[in-house]
XYZ file of C-alpha atoms in Angstrom:
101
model
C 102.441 95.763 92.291
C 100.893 98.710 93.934
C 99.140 96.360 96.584
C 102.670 96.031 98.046
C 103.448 99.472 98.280
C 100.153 100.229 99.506
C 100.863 97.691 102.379
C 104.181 99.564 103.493
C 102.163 103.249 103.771
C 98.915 102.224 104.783
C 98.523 102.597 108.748
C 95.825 100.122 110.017
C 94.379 101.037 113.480
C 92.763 98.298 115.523
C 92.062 99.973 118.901
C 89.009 100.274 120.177
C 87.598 103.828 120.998
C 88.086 103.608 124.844
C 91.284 102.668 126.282
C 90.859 98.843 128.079
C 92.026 98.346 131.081
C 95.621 96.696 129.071
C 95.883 99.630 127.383
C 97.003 103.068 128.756
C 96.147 106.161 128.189
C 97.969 108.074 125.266
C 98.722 111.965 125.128
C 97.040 114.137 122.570
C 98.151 112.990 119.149
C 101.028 115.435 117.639
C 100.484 116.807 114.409
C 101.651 114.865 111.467
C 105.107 114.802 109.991
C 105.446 115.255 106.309
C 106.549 112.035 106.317
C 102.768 110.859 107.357
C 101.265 113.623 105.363
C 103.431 111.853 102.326
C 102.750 108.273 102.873
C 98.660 109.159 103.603
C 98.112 111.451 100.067
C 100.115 108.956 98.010
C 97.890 106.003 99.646
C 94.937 107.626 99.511
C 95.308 108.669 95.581
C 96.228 105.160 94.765
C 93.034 103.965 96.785
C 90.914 107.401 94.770
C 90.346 108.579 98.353
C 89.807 112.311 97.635
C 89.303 113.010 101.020
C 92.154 111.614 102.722
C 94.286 112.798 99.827
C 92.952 116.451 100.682
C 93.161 115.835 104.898
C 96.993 114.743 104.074
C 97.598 117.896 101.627
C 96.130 120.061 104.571
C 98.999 118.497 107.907
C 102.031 120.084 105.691
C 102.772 122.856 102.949
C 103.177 122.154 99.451
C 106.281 122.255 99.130
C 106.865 120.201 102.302
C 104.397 117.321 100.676
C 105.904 117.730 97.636
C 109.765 116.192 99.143
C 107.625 113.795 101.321
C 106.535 112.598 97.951
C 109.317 112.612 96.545
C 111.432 110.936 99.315
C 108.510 108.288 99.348
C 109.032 107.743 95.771
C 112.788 107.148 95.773
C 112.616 104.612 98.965
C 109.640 102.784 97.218
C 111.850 101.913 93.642
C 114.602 101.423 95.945
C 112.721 98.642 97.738
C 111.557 97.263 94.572
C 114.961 97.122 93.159
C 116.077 95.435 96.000
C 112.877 92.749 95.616
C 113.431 92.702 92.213
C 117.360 92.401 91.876
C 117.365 95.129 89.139
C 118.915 99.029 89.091
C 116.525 101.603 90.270
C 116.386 102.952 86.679
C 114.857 100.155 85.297
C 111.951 99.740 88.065
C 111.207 103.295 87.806
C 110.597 102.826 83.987
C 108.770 99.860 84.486
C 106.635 101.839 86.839
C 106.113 104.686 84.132
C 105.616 101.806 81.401
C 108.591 103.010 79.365
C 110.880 101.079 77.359
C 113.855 100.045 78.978
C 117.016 102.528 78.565
């Protein structure tokens, strides 16, 4: 269950440390959204990755990470309920291992 949400947030990176010859050179990297900051601290706590979960806490305020991961939240049991042809309530439960309402 949380291997699939994992897969939609996790960024993998396969380039190589020097640009090839097929591959141009990129500007400096711009500073994470909260968006990123979001999707990296909820990854990284699912994965126990204290120190990504404290890099991502550090690229936005609190309050910013706290509607990133929020916002996640609500597009992940959205998806689900989608997958799962049931109401957002009832995956959220599920998620929380309530009884159903």
């Amino acid at each position: 269950m949380f291997g699939s949400i994992r897969k939609l947030f996790t960024r993998v990176t396969t380039r190589s440390a020097r640009p090839g010859p097929e591959e141009p050179v990129r500007p400096a990297r711009r500073p994470p959204n909260l968006f990123e900051a979001a999707a990296v601290y909820v990854a990284a706590s699912a994965d126990n990755d204290q120190e990504s979960a404290d890099e991502a806490r550090g690229w936005v305020s609190p309050e910013a990470l706290s509607f990133g991961v929020s916002e996640l939240a609500c597009r992940a049991v959205i998806a689900l309920a989608r997958e799962r042809d049931e109401s957002p309530r009832t995956v959220a439960r599920a998620l929380l291992g309530l009884p159903s309402a």
